[in-house]
mmCIF file of C-alpha atoms in Angstrom:
data_model
loop_
_atom_site.group_PDB
_atom_site.id
_atom_site.type_symbol
_atom_site.label_atom_id
_atom_site.label_comp_id
_atom_site.label_asym_id
_atom_site.label_seq_id
_atom_site.Cartn_x
_atom_site.Cartn_y
_atom_site.Cartn_z
ATOM 1 C CA MET J 1 20.440 22.981 -7.257
ATOM 2 C CA ALA J 2 19.498 18.863 -7.063
ATOM 3 C CA ARG J 3 23.123 19.598 -4.725
ATOM 4 C CA ALA J 4 21.280 22.056 -2.341
ATOM 5 C CA LEU J 5 17.982 20.502 -3.094
ATOM 6 C CA ASN J 6 18.765 16.842 -1.806
ATOM 7 C CA GLN J 7 21.126 19.100 1.769
ATOM 8 C CA TRP J 8 18.347 20.648 2.259
ATOM 9 C CA LEU J 9 15.912 17.813 1.949
ATOM 10 C CA TRP J 10 18.483 15.884 4.634
ATOM 11 C CA GLN J 11 18.744 18.469 6.832
ATOM 12 C CA HIS J 12 18.991 16.112 10.726
ATOM 13 C CA GLU J 13 16.574 18.757 11.905
ATOM 14 C CA PHE J 14 13.572 17.275 9.444
ATOM 15 C CA TRP J 15 14.755 13.674 10.665
ATOM 16 C CA LEU J 16 16.132 13.918 13.824
ATOM 17 C CA PRO J 17 15.272 15.507 17.414
ATOM 18 C CA PRO J 18 17.171 17.967 19.005
ATOM 19 C CA GLY J 19 20.399 17.621 19.424
ATOM 20 C CA ILE J 20 20.592 14.708 17.064
ATOM 21 C CA THR J 21 22.625 15.334 13.682
ATOM 22 C CA TRP J 22 23.813 12.498 10.930
ATOM 23 C CA GLU J 23 26.345 11.649 12.693
ATOM 24 C CA ASP J 24 25.243 10.088 15.227
ATOM 25 C CA MET J 25 23.344 7.868 13.538
ATOM 26 C CA GLN J 26 26.440 7.078 11.585
ATOM 27 C CA GLU J 27 27.299 2.908 11.019
ATOM 28 C CA THR J 28 29.890 0.809 13.104
ATOM 29 C CA GLU J 29 30.714 -2.645 12.615
ATOM 30 C CA ASP J 30 28.936 -3.930 15.337
ATOM 31 C CA THR J 31 25.916 -1.336 15.252
ATOM 32 C CA ARG J 32 23.767 -0.727 12.037
ATOM 33 C CA TYR J 33 21.220 1.981 11.810
ATOM 34 C CA PRO J 34 18.665 2.474 9.017
ATOM 35 C CA GLN J 35 20.106 4.751 6.146
ATOM 36 C CA PRO J 36 17.907 6.303 3.448
ATOM 37 C CA ARG J 37 19.253 4.496 0.540
ATOM 38 C CA ASP J 38 18.251 1.187 1.678
ATOM 39 C CA LEU J 39 15.311 2.125 0.647
ATOM 40 C CA LEU J 40 16.077 1.739 -2.943
ATOM 41 C CA LEU J 41 15.653 -1.523 -2.878
ATOM 42 C CA SER J 42 12.253 -2.186 -2.549
ATOM 43 C CA ILE J 43 11.654 -0.988 -6.538
ATOM 44 C CA PRO J 44 13.648 -3.895 -7.293
ATOM 45 C CA PHE J 45 11.975 -6.210 -4.943
ATOM 46 C CA ALA J 46 8.456 -4.326 -6.643
ATOM 47 C CA VAL J 47 8.803 -5.401 -9.267
ATOM 48 C CA VAL J 48 9.968 -8.633 -8.641
ATOM 49 C CA LEU J 49 6.822 -9.428 -6.359
ATOM 50 C CA VAL J 50 4.311 -8.209 -9.065
ATOM 51 C CA ALA J 51 6.715 -10.960 -11.758
ATOM 52 C CA ILE J 52 5.713 -13.412 -9.137
ATOM 53 C CA ARG J 53 1.947 -11.695 -8.839
ATOM 54 C CA TYR J 54 1.599 -12.387 -12.198
ATOM 55 C CA ALA J 55 2.937 -16.617 -12.482
ATOM 56 C CA PHE J 56 0.510 -17.106 -9.436
ATOM 57 C CA GLU J 57 -2.387 -15.497 -10.812
ATOM 58 C CA ARG J 58 -1.717 -17.456 -14.099
ATOM 59 C CA ALA J 59 -0.494 -20.577 -13.208
ATOM 60 C CA VAL J 60 -2.285 -21.461 -9.684
ATOM 61 C CA ALA J 61 -5.258 -19.061 -8.940
ATOM 62 C CA LEU J 62 -6.906 -18.720 -12.330
ATOM 63 C CA PRO J 63 -7.138 -23.287 -12.652
ATOM 64 C CA LEU J 64 -8.425 -23.129 -8.730
ATOM 65 C CA SER J 65 -10.855 -20.965 -9.237
ATOM 66 C CA SER J 66 -12.699 -22.974 -12.544
ATOM 67 C CA LYS J 67 -11.930 -26.188 -10.322
ATOM 68 C CA LEU J 68 -13.666 -24.346 -7.451
ATOM 69 C CA GLY J 69 -16.286 -23.701 -9.856
ATOM 70 C CA VAL J 70 -16.379 -19.568 -10.104
ATOM 71 C CA LYS J 71 -17.972 -18.926 -13.537
ATOM 72 C CA ASP J 72 -17.714 -15.372 -15.407
ATOM 73 C CA LYS J 73 -20.890 -14.342 -16.581
ATOM 74 C CA HIS J 74 -21.809 -14.081 -19.701
ATOM 75 C CA ARG J 75 -21.177 -10.154 -21.299
ATOM 76 C CA PRO J 76 -23.709 -9.128 -24.406
ATOM 77 C CA LYS J 77 -21.027 -7.093 -27.098
ATOM 78 C CA ALA J 78 -21.594 -3.744 -28.023
ATOM 79 C CA GLN J 79 -21.993 -3.697 -32.052
ATOM 80 C CA PRO J 80 -19.136 -1.404 -33.610
ATOM 81 C CA ASN J 81 -20.034 2.406 -33.386
ATOM 82 C CA PRO J 82 -17.587 4.702 -33.651
ATOM 83 C CA VAL J 83 -20.157 7.935 -32.968
ATOM 84 C CA LEU J 84 -21.236 6.125 -29.640
ATOM 85 C CA GLU J 85 -17.323 4.811 -29.271
ATOM 86 C CA THR J 86 -15.884 8.112 -29.860
ATOM 87 C CA PHE J 87 -18.552 9.727 -27.173
ATOM 88 C CA TYR J 88 -17.117 7.293 -24.794
ATOM 89 C CA THR J 89 -13.611 7.284 -24.685
ATOM 90 C CA THR J 90 -13.387 10.678 -25.255
ATOM 91 C CA ARG J 91 -16.289 12.475 -23.519
ATOM 92 C CA CYS J 92 -19.146 10.399 -21.108
ATOM 93 C CA LYS J 93 -19.142 6.849 -19.584
ATOM 94 C CA ASN J 94 -22.188 7.525 -18.435
ATOM 95 C CA PRO J 95 -24.237 9.838 -20.975
ATOM 96 C CA LYS J 96 -26.961 11.535 -19.660
ATOM 97 C CA GLU J 97 -30.629 11.661 -20.920
ATOM 98 C CA GLY J 98 -30.331 15.242 -23.611
ATOM 99 C CA GLU J 99 -26.516 13.259 -24.596
ATOM 100 C CA LEU J 100 -28.028 10.073 -25.069
ATOM 101 C CA ILE J 101 -30.745 11.761 -27.481
ATOM 102 C CA GLY J 102 -28.172 13.626 -29.262
ATOM 103 C CA LEU J 103 -26.369 10.855 -29.809
ATOM 104 C CA ALA J 104 -29.883 8.470 -30.972
ATOM 105 C CA LYS J 105 -29.779 11.099 -33.541
ATOM 106 C CA GLN J 106 -26.489 11.343 -34.787
ATOM 107 C CA SER J 107 -26.540 7.525 -34.688
ATOM 108 C CA ASP J 108 -29.395 6.690 -36.069
ATOM 109 C CA LEU J 109 -31.185 4.787 -33.179
ATOM 110 C CA PRO J 110 -33.195 4.739 -30.659
ATOM 111 C CA VAL J 111 -32.519 6.293 -27.164
ATOM 112 C CA ARG J 112 -33.219 2.643 -25.565
ATOM 113 C CA LYS J 113 -30.405 1.005 -27.642
ATOM 114 C CA VAL J 114 -28.281 3.544 -27.452
ATOM 115 C CA GLU J 115 -28.960 3.259 -23.743
ATOM 116 C CA ARG J 116 -28.277 -0.477 -23.923
ATOM 117 C CA TRP J 117 -24.902 -0.154 -26.043
ATOM 118 C CA PHE J 118 -23.547 2.563 -23.138
ATOM 119 C CA ARG J 119 -24.093 -0.262 -20.696
ATOM 120 C CA ARG J 120 -23.128 -3.166 -22.753
ATOM 121 C CA ARG J 121 -20.129 -1.097 -23.366
ATOM 122 C CA ARG J 122 -19.540 -0.128 -19.725
ATOM 123 C CA ASN J 123 -19.959 -3.779 -18.741
ATOM 124 C CA ALA J 124 -17.486 -4.443 -21.154
ATOM 125 C CA ASP J 125 -14.707 -2.487 -19.256
ATOM 126 C CA ARG J 126 -15.520 -4.508 -15.624
ATOM 127 C CA PRO J 127 -13.612 -7.101 -14.591
ATOM 128 C CA SER J 128 -14.553 -10.267 -14.480
ATOM 129 C CA LEU J 129 -15.433 -13.001 -11.835
ATOM 130 C CA SER J 130 -12.035 -14.617 -12.727
ATOM 131 C CA LYS J 131 -10.273 -11.288 -12.506
ATOM 132 C CA LYS J 132 -10.776 -10.586 -8.943
ATOM 133 C CA PHE J 133 -10.773 -14.490 -7.499
ATOM 134 C CA CYS J 134 -7.200 -14.032 -8.775
ATOM 135 C CA GLU J 135 -6.539 -11.205 -7.434
ATOM 136 C CA ALA J 136 -8.141 -11.845 -3.872
ATOM 137 C CA CYS J 137 -5.650 -14.750 -3.907
ATOM 138 C CA TRP J 138 -2.491 -13.495 -4.745
ATOM 139 C CA ARG J 139 -3.334 -9.976 -1.853
ATOM 140 C CA PHE J 140 -4.557 -12.959 0.725
ATOM 141 C CA LEU J 141 -1.813 -14.889 -0.049
ATOM 142 C CA PHE J 142 0.438 -11.910 1.259
ATOM 143 C CA TYR J 143 -1.287 -10.706 3.490
ATOM 144 C CA ILE J 144 -1.111 -14.155 5.757
ATOM 145 C CA THR J 145 1.840 -14.676 4.955
ATOM 146 C CA ALA J 146 3.243 -10.663 5.900
ATOM 147 C CA PHE J 147 1.230 -10.970 9.342
ATOM 148 C CA PHE J 148 3.103 -14.128 10.530
ATOM 149 C CA THR J 149 6.073 -12.788 9.478
ATOM 150 C CA GLY J 150 5.396 -10.363 11.425
ATOM 151 C CA LEU J 151 4.367 -11.892 14.424
ATOM 152 C CA ALA J 152 7.757 -14.653 14.136
ATOM 153 C CA VAL J 153 9.552 -11.416 13.968
ATOM 154 C CA LEU J 154 8.299 -9.349 16.422
ATOM 155 C CA TYR J 155 7.306 -12.046 18.946
ATOM 156 C CA ASP J 156 10.671 -12.102 21.450
ATOM 157 C CA LYS J 157 10.384 -8.313 21.395
ATOM 158 C CA PRO J 158 9.985 -5.963 24.183
ATOM 159 C CA TRP J 159 8.342 -3.336 22.656
ATOM 160 C CA LEU J 160 5.083 -5.517 21.571
ATOM 161 C CA TRP J 161 4.773 -5.924 24.564
ATOM 162 C CA ASP J 162 5.312 -2.720 26.843
ATOM 163 C CA HIS J 163 4.931 0.037 23.952
ATOM 164 C CA ARG J 164 7.086 2.156 25.926
ATOM 165 C CA GLU J 165 9.874 0.136 24.690
ATOM 166 C CA CYS J 166 9.475 1.463 20.918
ATOM 167 C CA TRP J 167 11.286 5.144 22.779
ATOM 168 C CA THR J 168 13.658 3.631 24.457
ATOM 169 C CA GLY J 169 16.982 4.891 23.406
ATOM 170 C CA TYR J 170 15.134 6.601 20.280
ATOM 171 C CA PRO J 171 16.633 7.276 17.967
ATOM 172 C CA GLN J 172 19.750 5.323 18.066
ATOM 173 C CA GLN J 173 17.547 2.145 18.053
ATOM 174 C CA PRO J 174 20.311 -0.369 16.781
ATOM 175 C CA LEU J 175 18.940 -2.059 13.505
ATOM 176 C CA GLN J 176 18.217 -6.156 13.182
ATOM 177 C CA ARG J 177 18.474 -7.849 9.869
ATOM 178 C CA SER J 178 14.775 -9.722 10.672
ATOM 179 C CA LEU J 179 13.039 -6.046 11.341
ATOM 180 C CA PHE J 180 14.935 -5.097 7.659
ATOM 181 C CA TRP J 181 14.049 -7.400 5.714
ATOM 182 C CA TYR J 182 10.209 -6.917 7.664
ATOM 183 C CA TYR J 183 10.096 -3.638 5.913
ATOM 184 C CA LEU J 184 11.457 -3.964 3.080
ATOM 185 C CA LEU J 185 8.984 -7.149 2.333
ATOM 186 C CA GLU J 186 6.038 -4.357 3.310
ATOM 187 C CA LEU J 187 7.298 -1.448 1.423
ATOM 188 C CA SER J 188 8.027 -3.477 -1.440
ATOM 189 C CA PHE J 189 4.252 -4.934 -1.641
ATOM 190 C CA TYR J 190 2.461 -1.327 -1.631
ATOM 191 C CA TRP J 191 4.748 -0.122 -4.164
ATOM 192 C CA SER J 192 3.707 -2.605 -6.471
ATOM 193 C CA LEU J 193 0.251 -2.310 -5.226
ATOM 194 C CA VAL J 194 0.878 1.606 -6.921
ATOM 195 C CA PHE J 195 2.600 -0.133 -10.232
ATOM 196 C CA THR J 196 -0.912 -2.566 -10.800
ATOM 197 C CA LEU J 197 -3.176 0.358 -9.812
ATOM 198 C CA PRO J 198 -4.205 0.663 -13.101
ATOM 199 C CA PHE J 199 -4.857 -2.695 -13.887
ATOM 200 C CA ASP J 200 -6.756 -3.921 -10.555
ATOM 201 C CA VAL J 201 -10.021 -4.082 -9.979
ATOM 202 C CA LYS J 202 -11.734 -0.488 -9.137
ATOM 203 C CA ARG J 203 -13.332 -0.602 -6.596
ATOM 204 C CA LYS J 204 -16.322 2.276 -5.545
ATOM 205 C CA ASP J 205 -13.535 2.940 -2.728
ATOM 206 C CA PHE J 206 -10.338 3.760 -5.480
ATOM 207 C CA LYS J 207 -9.582 7.569 -4.353
ATOM 208 C CA GLU J 208 -9.504 6.255 -0.746
ATOM 209 C CA GLN J 209 -7.784 3.722 -2.261
ATOM 210 C CA ILE J 210 -4.938 5.642 -3.316
ATOM 211 C CA VAL J 211 -4.267 7.987 -0.331
ATOM 212 C CA HIS J 212 -4.101 4.738 1.342
ATOM 213 C CA HIS J 213 -1.418 3.728 -0.654
ATOM 214 C CA ALA J 214 0.424 6.995 -0.794
ATOM 215 C CA ALA J 215 -0.394 7.133 3.036
ATOM 216 C CA THR J 216 1.820 4.203 3.346
ATOM 217 C CA ILE J 217 4.635 4.814 1.398
ATOM 218 C CA PHE J 218 5.279 7.979 3.009
ATOM 219 C CA LEU J 219 4.454 6.195 6.556
ATOM 220 C CA ILE J 220 6.878 3.600 5.993
ATOM 221 C CA GLY J 221 9.452 5.340 3.788
ATOM 222 C CA PHE J 222 9.734 7.894 6.672
ATOM 223 C CA SER J 223 9.801 5.928 9.787
ATOM 224 C CA TYR J 224 11.982 4.273 8.158
ATOM 225 C CA CYS J 225 15.111 6.843 8.229
ATOM 226 C CA ALA J 226 12.703 8.443 11.418
ATOM 227 C CA ASN J 227 13.878 4.928 13.035
ATOM 228 C CA TYR J 228 10.658 4.805 14.362
ATOM 229 C CA ILE J 229 10.502 0.853 13.290
ATOM 230 C CA ARG J 230 9.467 -0.012 16.805
ATOM 231 C CA ILE J 231 6.531 2.099 15.695
ATOM 232 C CA GLY J 232 6.320 1.315 12.072
ATOM 233 C CA THR J 233 6.364 -2.339 13.282
ATOM 234 C CA LEU J 234 3.409 -2.137 15.440
ATOM 235 C CA VAL J 235 1.372 -0.456 12.585
ATOM 236 C CA LEU J 236 2.164 -3.195 9.600
ATOM 237 C CA VAL J 237 1.181 -5.904 11.925
ATOM 238 C CA ILE J 238 -2.480 -4.530 13.135
ATOM 239 C CA HIS J 239 -3.229 -3.781 9.700
ATOM 240 C CA ASP J 240 -2.515 -7.289 8.809
ATOM 241 C CA ALA J 241 -4.412 -9.050 10.671
ATOM 242 C CA SER J 242 -8.106 -7.764 9.527
ATOM 243 C CA ASP J 243 -6.867 -7.795 5.730
ATOM 244 C CA CYS J 244 -6.230 -11.661 6.433
ATOM 245 C CA PHE J 245 -9.876 -12.194 7.018
ATOM 246 C CA LEU J 246 -11.376 -9.718 4.501
ATOM 247 C CA GLU J 247 -9.509 -12.247 0.704
ATOM 248 C CA PRO J 248 -11.372 -14.766 1.709
ATOM 249 C CA THR J 249 -14.278 -13.710 2.486
ATOM 250 C CA LYS J 250 -14.351 -12.227 -1.000
ATOM 251 C CA ILE J 251 -13.163 -15.264 -2.599
ATOM 252 C CA PHE J 252 -15.839 -17.489 -0.917
ATOM 253 C CA ASN J 253 -18.109 -14.475 -1.751
ATOM 254 C CA TYR J 254 -16.981 -15.589 -5.498
ATOM 255 C CA MET J 255 -17.241 -19.005 -5.325
ATOM 256 C CA LYS J 256 -21.121 -18.673 -4.075
ATOM 257 C CA TRP J 257 -20.389 -20.272 -0.436
ATOM 258 C CA LYS J 258 -22.705 -18.042 1.058
ATOM 259 C CA LYS J 259 -22.583 -19.011 4.778
ATOM 260 C CA THR J 260 -19.413 -19.329 5.271
ATOM 261 C CA CYS J 261 -18.964 -16.396 3.219
ATOM 262 C CA ASP J 262 -21.325 -14.484 5.673
ATOM 263 C CA SER J 263 -19.167 -16.674 8.455
ATOM 264 C CA LEU J 264 -15.585 -15.233 7.587
ATOM 265 C CA PHE J 265 -17.454 -11.200 6.966
ATOM 266 C CA MET J 266 -18.596 -11.476 10.656
ATOM 267 C CA ILE J 267 -14.879 -12.225 11.736
ATOM 268 C CA PHE J 268 -13.673 -9.924 9.496
ATOM 269 C CA ALA J 269 -15.769 -6.991 10.663
ATOM 270 C CA THR J 270 -14.669 -8.063 14.434
ATOM 271 C CA VAL J 271 -11.811 -8.174 14.089
ATOM 272 C CA PHE J 272 -11.616 -4.524 11.611
ATOM 273 C CA LEU J 273 -13.269 -2.563 14.104
ATOM 274 C CA ILE J 274 -11.513 -4.185 17.422
ATOM 275 C CA SER J 275 -8.660 -3.833 15.927
ATOM 276 C CA ARG J 276 -8.517 -0.625 13.452
ATOM 277 C CA LEU J 277 -11.015 1.688 16.095
ATOM 278 C CA VAL J 278 -9.391 0.363 19.172
ATOM 279 C CA ILE J 279 -6.421 -1.422 19.352
ATOM 280 C CA PHE J 280 -4.556 1.623 16.737
ATOM 281 C CA PRO J 281 -5.817 4.973 18.255
ATOM 282 C CA TYR J 282 -4.298 3.357 21.969
ATOM 283 C CA THR J 283 -1.870 1.111 20.316
ATOM 284 C CA VAL J 284 -0.240 3.454 17.503
ATOM 285 C CA LEU J 285 -1.329 6.626 18.359
ATOM 286 C CA TYR J 286 -1.649 7.290 21.789
ATOM 287 C CA ASN J 287 1.954 5.959 21.548
ATOM 288 C CA THR J 288 3.008 8.025 19.174
ATOM 289 C CA TYR J 289 2.002 11.454 19.825
ATOM 290 C CA TYR J 290 2.833 11.265 24.404
ATOM 291 C CA TYR J 291 4.748 8.518 24.985
ATOM 292 C CA SER J 292 6.688 9.966 22.677
ATOM 293 C CA MET J 293 7.106 13.765 24.661
ATOM 294 C CA GLU J 294 8.883 11.562 27.326
ATOM 295 C CA ILE J 295 11.918 10.635 25.447
ATOM 296 C CA PHE J 296 12.183 13.802 23.332
ATOM 297 C CA GLN J 297 11.382 17.631 22.655
ATOM 298 C CA PRO J 298 9.018 17.880 19.755
ATOM 299 C CA PHE J 299 10.623 18.041 16.378
ATOM 300 C CA PHE J 300 9.554 18.139 12.484
ATOM 301 C CA GLY J 301 9.440 13.987 11.910
ATOM 302 C CA TYR J 302 7.515 13.661 15.542
ATOM 303 C CA TYR J 303 4.579 16.274 13.339
ATOM 304 C CA PHE J 304 4.745 14.290 10.103
ATOM 305 C CA VAL J 305 4.223 10.752 11.775
ATOM 306 C CA ASN J 306 1.388 11.873 13.445
ATOM 307 C CA ALA J 307 -0.571 13.650 10.336
ATOM 308 C CA LEU J 308 -0.034 10.174 8.509
ATOM 309 C CA LEU J 309 -0.533 7.900 10.937
ATOM 310 C CA ILE J 310 -4.138 10.298 11.723
ATOM 311 C CA THR J 311 -4.703 9.776 8.033
ATOM 312 C CA LEU J 312 -4.779 6.312 8.447
ATOM 313 C CA GLN J 313 -7.260 6.880 10.784
ATOM 314 C CA LEU J 314 -9.482 8.785 9.593
ATOM 315 C CA LEU J 315 -9.379 6.535 6.235
ATOM 316 C CA HIS J 316 -10.423 3.349 9.336
ATOM 317 C CA VAL J 317 -13.345 5.628 10.693
ATOM 318 C CA PHE J 318 -14.462 5.760 6.458
ATOM 319 C CA TRP J 319 -14.319 2.081 5.660
ATOM 320 C CA SER J 320 -15.892 1.510 9.211
ATOM 321 C CA CYS J 321 -18.784 3.359 8.837
ATOM 322 C CA LEU J 322 -19.357 0.584 5.493
ATOM 323 C CA ILE J 323 -18.888 -2.545 8.031
ATOM 324 C CA ILE J 324 -21.226 -0.859 10.140
ATOM 325 C CA HIS J 325 -23.747 -0.669 7.313
ATOM 326 C CA MET J 326 -22.796 -4.091 6.081
ATOM 327 C CA VAL J 327 -23.344 -5.567 9.345
ATOM 328 C CA TYR J 328 -26.855 -3.683 10.233
ATOM 329 C CA LYS J 329 -28.339 -5.039 7.084
ATOM 330 C CA PHE J 330 -26.753 -8.767 7.512
ATOM 331 C CA ILE J 331 -28.447 -8.604 10.935
ATOM 332 C CA LEU J 332 -32.035 -7.466 9.606
ATOM 333 C CA GLN J 333 -32.031 -9.437 6.424
ATOM 334 C CA GLY J 334 -30.138 -12.146 7.565
ATOM 335 C CA THR J 335 -27.096 -12.158 4.422
ATOM 336 C CA MET J 336 -23.999 -10.310 4.050
ATOM 337 C CA GLU J 337 -24.837 -7.498 1.571
ATOM 338 C CA LYS J 338 -23.048 -6.950 -1.350
ATOM 339 C CA ASP J 339 -19.577 -5.120 -0.730
ATOM 340 C CA MET J 340 -20.188 -1.333 -0.707
ATOM 341 C CA ARG J 341 -16.891 -1.198 -2.648
ATOM 342 C CA SER J 342 -18.152 -3.176 -5.478
ATOM 343 C CA ASP J 343 -19.255 -1.550 -8.755
ATOM 344 C CA THR J 344 -22.067 -4.303 -9.803
ATOM 345 C CA GLU J 345 -22.270 -5.144 -13.382
ATOM 346 C CA GLU J 346 -25.824 -3.328 -14.839
ATOM 347 C CA SER J 347 -26.990 -5.510 -17.563
ATOM 348 C CA ASP J 348 -28.430 -8.339 -16.584
ATOM 349 C CA LYS J 349 -31.034 -7.303 -14.408
ATOM 350 C CA ASP J 350 -31.359 -3.429 -16.818
ATOM 351 C CA GLU J 351 -31.869 -5.918 -19.514
ATOM 352 C CA GLU J 352 -34.272 -8.468 -18.280
ATOM 353 C CA ARG J 353 -36.362 -5.456 -16.692
ATOM 354 C CA GLU J 354 -36.989 -4.628 -20.315
ATOM 355 C CA LYS J 355 -37.607 -7.982 -21.324
ATOM 356 C CA ILE J 356 -39.876 -8.535 -19.321
ATOM 357 C CA LYS J 357 -41.925 -5.255 -19.454
ATOM 358 C CA GLU J 358 -41.577 -5.517 -23.363
ATOM 359 C CA LYS J 359 -43.066 -9.395 -22.491
ATOM 360 C CA GLU J 360 -45.704 -7.733 -20.153
ATOM 361 C CA LYS J 361 -47.144 -5.447 -23.088
ATOM 362 C CA ASN J 362 -47.320 -8.166 -25.854
ATOM 363 C CA GLY J 363 -49.094 -10.067 -23.834
ATOM 364 C CA ILE J 364 -51.462 -7.723 -21.773
ATOM 365 C CA ALA J 365 -52.303 -6.990 -25.410
ATOM 366 C CA TYR J 366 -52.750 -10.649 -26.412
ATOM 367 C CA PHE J 367 -54.915 -11.414 -23.575
ATOM 368 C CA SER J 368 -57.328 -8.467 -23.880
ATOM 369 C CA SER J 369 -57.751 -9.836 -27.212
ATOM 370 C CA VAL J 370 -58.299 -12.978 -26.654
ATOM 371 C CA THR J 371 -60.073 -12.813 -23.256
ATOM 372 C CA SER J 372 -62.552 -10.107 -24.682
ATOM 373 C CA ASN J 373 -63.453 -12.800 -27.801
ATOM 374 C CA ASN J 374 -63.779 -15.597 -25.857
ATOM 375 C CA TYR J 375 -65.907 -13.989 -23.287
ATOM 376 C CA ILE J 376 -67.956 -12.149 -26.163
ATOM 377 C CA GLN J 377 -68.264 -16.953 -27.511
ATOM 378 C CA ARG J 378 -69.403 -17.644 -24.199
ATOM 379 C CA ASN J 379 -72.068 -15.614 -23.952
ATOM 380 C CA GLY J 380 -73.420 -17.061 -27.056
ATOM 381 C CA SER J 381 -72.755 -14.281 -28.978
ATOM 382 C CA GLU J 382 -70.753 -13.762 -32.205
ATOM 383 C CA PRO J 383 -67.593 -11.105 -32.334
ATOM 384 C CA LEU J 384 -69.093 -7.807 -33.090
ATOM 385 C CA ASN J 385 -67.722 -7.268 -36.823
ATOM 386 C CA ASN J 386 -70.513 -10.094 -37.300
ATOM 387 C CA ARG J 387 -73.259 -8.229 -36.030
ATOM 388 C CA THR J 388 -75.215 -5.420 -37.277
ATOM 389 C CA HIS J 389 -76.982 -2.406 -35.170
ATOM 390 C CA LEU J 390 -80.104 -1.266 -36.556
ATOM 391 C CA SER J 391 -81.137 2.744 -35.657
ATOM 392 C CA ASN J 392 -82.990 1.160 -32.914
ATOM 393 C CA GLY J 393 -80.280 -0.049 -31.037
ATOM 394 C CA HIS J 394 -81.471 -3.178 -31.685
ATOM 395 C CA VAL J 395 -78.664 -5.551 -32.857
ATOM 396 C CA LYS J 396 -78.999 -7.640 -35.724
ATOM 397 C CA ASP J 397 -77.761 -10.579 -36.760
ATOM 398 C CA ARG J 398 -76.070 -10.957 -40.272
#
């Protein structure tokens, strides 16, 4: 059964244009073509990248964060409570009002203390500022390395300047060694992101990130097998261009360098919107949809690659809307709004608000009692408990 499935999966009609078979893509001593088995190397390389990342974050990024003044906020710990902990781990992390009342009765605590317990428990699961800093440093190191590696590999390639060259001789385009290692580097990195997904900082667009990683891995893998490598290298360089500015923006935000952060954010927004909404549709989507038809007729690989590219473009539009909203707020307020993708802490503002309310209540009660007595005494009278009322309404001193 496995053999039949393998034969069905690797039918040349799925991967290659009409008139081309796998026999036409066999390697020779002088010519090398992409082979699907080469992609298996990306798995051990991804494990190596995870190990390098771990060492880099511990040996370089974490000490750097302390030297640059990146400090983690003090988070009050939630007191051990089996009833609340069981509900938190098995049912819900953010209970509704009715559930809070029921939990308060079960644990014999006031509702406010139950709310505070859940708030502190949620914050305990949120990543620290130093963890966010280390992750941003690693991604910045990779994106800047990958971007300049891509430029070094592609600067002398004709399809970087003339996009129709992506299809000259397709699919029998020899695989150059530099393109192979560049592809392997990028695919290994995205596999490493999948491996560390449960441990990385989770943001509000977590589901969109999963879709992005899956589409990217499928796109890189399929484009390699079908020898869409020329168009694939353009996709990788375009994506890395804006990511090179995103990660340092986060780094300076964690360092509280507001002006530098705001400037980098505006640069990132400009590069992102131009590269993802202008360059990507013209250089990649239009290229694969129209120019490729000058060389061959549509086949399964043509539709599949275009479907993955359109999925990426939809994600570009989604993130562009978030960025445009942040730019709009920046223009109105003069400072960058917090990352809308970030999951902010609750305890600081909420608990401080509760303390302020309690102080205000105590202060008002104390102030009213003091001022009422002072008002009476300033008018030459004694407190009312030292005076008696006569039946005719007059007051008599005791």
